[in-house]
Structure formats: structure tokens, C-alpha cells
DNA sequence: TGACAAACGGAACACCGCTCCGTATTTAAT
DNA sequence: ATTAAATACGGAGCGGTGTTCCGTTTGTCA
């Protein structure tokens, strides 16, 4: 159900792709990344096309749905964030690794203004997006989580998916782009996991 | 800075208000409430006007800004939620009262699909809305919070405003209208406050 | 080199929030 | 009851979206 977006960022197996098409596709991804970061995911399509030096028709040729463009832009950064989890696991105690990655995730979301809102905002075009996010990030968080539980750093019985969503929501920066609030609240959430870690782990 | 919307729902002190104007205002509030509940706060203005049996001009006469209509619709429910805080404080221990009210707040937000997103979504038209929410809800939460701190149920040093925002974000129901997730995550957040309650209450 | 398929670009369409102003309705004075 | 003024109404219209369509241009391959 995650649909097909095989590898739009690199040239696929078929050499049939015309050179200008590939060039424009890259330009679009680059422009979209910049525009999204500055104006949010709701930025006008025309602005992205203009910045990429192409017409809107070209944009829609490559990304039939607006959400397709957003998907493509965030895939790579998503991967980077997921990879950070395994790295943090190597350089921290389980509990701290979890806390550190949560903070890292705040940064990731904060840089994508408006994305979190779009994700949970009813628009069916965006519905596939959180699923992909989860699919990519769940393994990373699951590992951190189970390791921390095994070490007795946090309580057991927390669904990684749910925790992921919760962190994502708390991470959204305020209108002034403030990330400190998100950091504090996510920290608080993680502390919630630490509350009664070893004591009542078996019960509830 | 909360502007003037003295009592748009009832007929004001001045009998100068024309009968048809009052009638249309009521119809608009009624229609808006229904449309917001079913289609979210981003529902088209024309749809609300049509359902109320008036023209869009009439709608904008009564509510110059789209946000004004939203404000008017949610004011009363806001008050009810704020009042619940003081009531819960009478029938629970401080810590439990806080937790219970947080859950009650989840219900409140869940019933207003899309509102939380709009609140934190950059649109300057909605910027006044969270301020009003805070102004109404902060006293309630502050009381619950300080009482719980005084009783040693939770840690000290948490800003009511920030906690309020965090709860609001976690409360947003999923695309399927599921509120259980929000409940769990808010509960987790409150447990975060309980983590190390008495131990380091004096420091930081 | 030439011809064809593929991609391009932007005008055009449908829909949005919001404004403006001629028309209809209510109110108040006579 | 009549009439005049004030007030509210309604919807056409404006500027801005996302998206589609198609004549034109460009790359590719024989």
C-alpha cells in the first residue's frame, strides 16, 4: 500500500530517460527542498517550478501529485535520521541513546516546517506519508526502545509506532520557529518512560 | 489584545441590533459548528454560508476574519473545559486531578478536528486563537499544576503554557479519529512530570 | 541528417478566501 | 399608516491557489 516511488532521485535502470528530464527532476528536488525549508510544505507550486527554472507542467509531469514531490524530497533526510539511531546506539547507554535520538528527531521535524501538520491533517493525499515515515523509522526506534527496556532504563510496554507519532507531534516548532519547547516536551515524554522503570515493569 | 467579541451568541445590551441580523448570526454559528465538526475548520466559507441560508457577504459582515467565526464557535466549549478543572480539583488528589483533567482535555481537542493543526500552523489569522485558549485554560492548569507540585505528586519547574501546548498537540486524533493514542501519550507525558517528583524538586 | 517520440512551458480551468456595492429589509419618525 | 433613512443582505468579482491540456521545443536513434 506504500505505492511505487522506486527511485526518483537517481537515474533508474532504464537509460531511456532523457537527459533534460533527469536534469529537471534534480533541479525540482533541489528547489523543492529549499522552498519547503523556508516557506513550509504548503508553499505554492509555481514558486518551486520557477526556482527550478521549469514550468509547472514539467513539475506535474514528474510529480503528478503534490504529495509525491514532498515524499521524494524527504526520503533521503528520513534515511539519514534513521541511520543516526544505530550510530547513537553505539556511542551511548541504551537509555541515553533513546533520549539523544529523540532530540535528534526534533531537529529533523523542526527543519520541515508544516510537514507534521500536513501529515496528521486529514488530507488523503498525505495519508501515505506517515506510513512511510513509520516504516523507515520504526525499526530504528524499536531497537533503541527494546535495548533501553532490556537495560532497565525505561518501562516496558510502549508501542514504538505510538511513541514515534507522539514525538513527531511534540517536535513541531512554534510559529516563531522555536525548537526549545519541542526539546523540553520530548525530554519530558522520555522521562515518562523512565518513571517507574524497574519497579512496575511487569504490571501494566 | 483579546479584541472585542463581547457576546455575539446572545443578543447584546443594545436593542439596536436588527432582528434579521441576529437571526442570521445565530444561523451562521449553528451552521459553522456543524460544518467544523464534520469537515474540519478548513471547510470552505461558502459551504457554511450556504448551510446557514445566507450569502458570503453576510458571513463576512458578522465575522470579518475567518478566525473570528472559529473563535465564536469554540468559546463556550472552551469555558466548559476550563470549569472542569476546578471541579476535578475538588474530587481528586492533586496529582490525579491533573492527570484526569489532561484526559478531559484530550476529549475536548479530539472533538475539534483540524483545530489543533490550524492553531500551530503558521497562519497569522489563527495566531490570536491559541492566545485566547491559553488565557482561558492557563489559570485552570496552573492551579492544578501548582497544587500537584505542592503535594509532592509531580516535579516542579514546568511552565503551564508549555505543558498546555504539548498536551494539545498530543491530543490531536489520528486520521481515523482515534483518541486512544492521544490518551496514552498524554498519560505518558504526565508520568514524565511524576518522574523524580520529590527527589529533585528544590533544584532546577 | 532527418524524423519521431518524449518532454517542455505556460495559458487555461476550477476552486478558494475575501471585498464591494447595488438592492432589499427593517426601523423610526410623522 | 406612510415614508424616509439606516442597516443588512447577497452574490458578482478579484487575486490567489492546485491542476490539466496541448502547441512547441528538444533530445535521441536510425
Coordinates of C-alpha atoms (C1' of nucleotides) in Angstrom, one line a residue, chain C:
Chain C
dT1 C1' 20.8 14.2 -41.2
dG2 C1' 16.2 13.6 -40.5
dA3 C1' 12.2 12.1 -38.3
dC4 C1' 9.8 10.8 -34.3
dA5 C1' 8.8 10.4 -29.6
dA6 C1' 9.3 12.4 -25.4
dA7 C1' 9.4 16.4 -22.5
dC8 C1' 8.7 21.3 -22.0
dG9 C1' 6.2 25.6 -20.7
dG10 C1' 2.6 28.3 -19.6
dA11 C1' -2.2 29.6 -20.8
dA12 C1' -6.5 28.0 -19.1
dC13 C1' -9.7 25.9 -15.6
dA14 C1' -11.9 25.1 -11.2
dC15 C1' -11.9 26.4 -6.7
dC16 C1' -10.5 29.0 -2.7
dG17 C1' -10.8 33.3 0.8
dC18 C1' -12.3 37.8 0.8
dT19 C1' -14.2 42.5 -0.9
dC20 C1' -17.5 45.7 -2.8
dC21 C1' -21.7 47.8 -3.9
dG22 C1' -26.5 47.9 -5.8
dT23 C1' -30.7 46.1 -3.7
dA24 C1' -33.9 44.6 -0.2
dT25 C1' -35.4 44.9 4.5
dT26 C1' -36.1 46.8 9.0
dT27 C1' -36.7 50.5 11.9
dA28 C1' -38.2 55.0 13.4
dA29 C1' -40.5 59.4 12.7
dT30 C1' -44.5 61.5 11.2

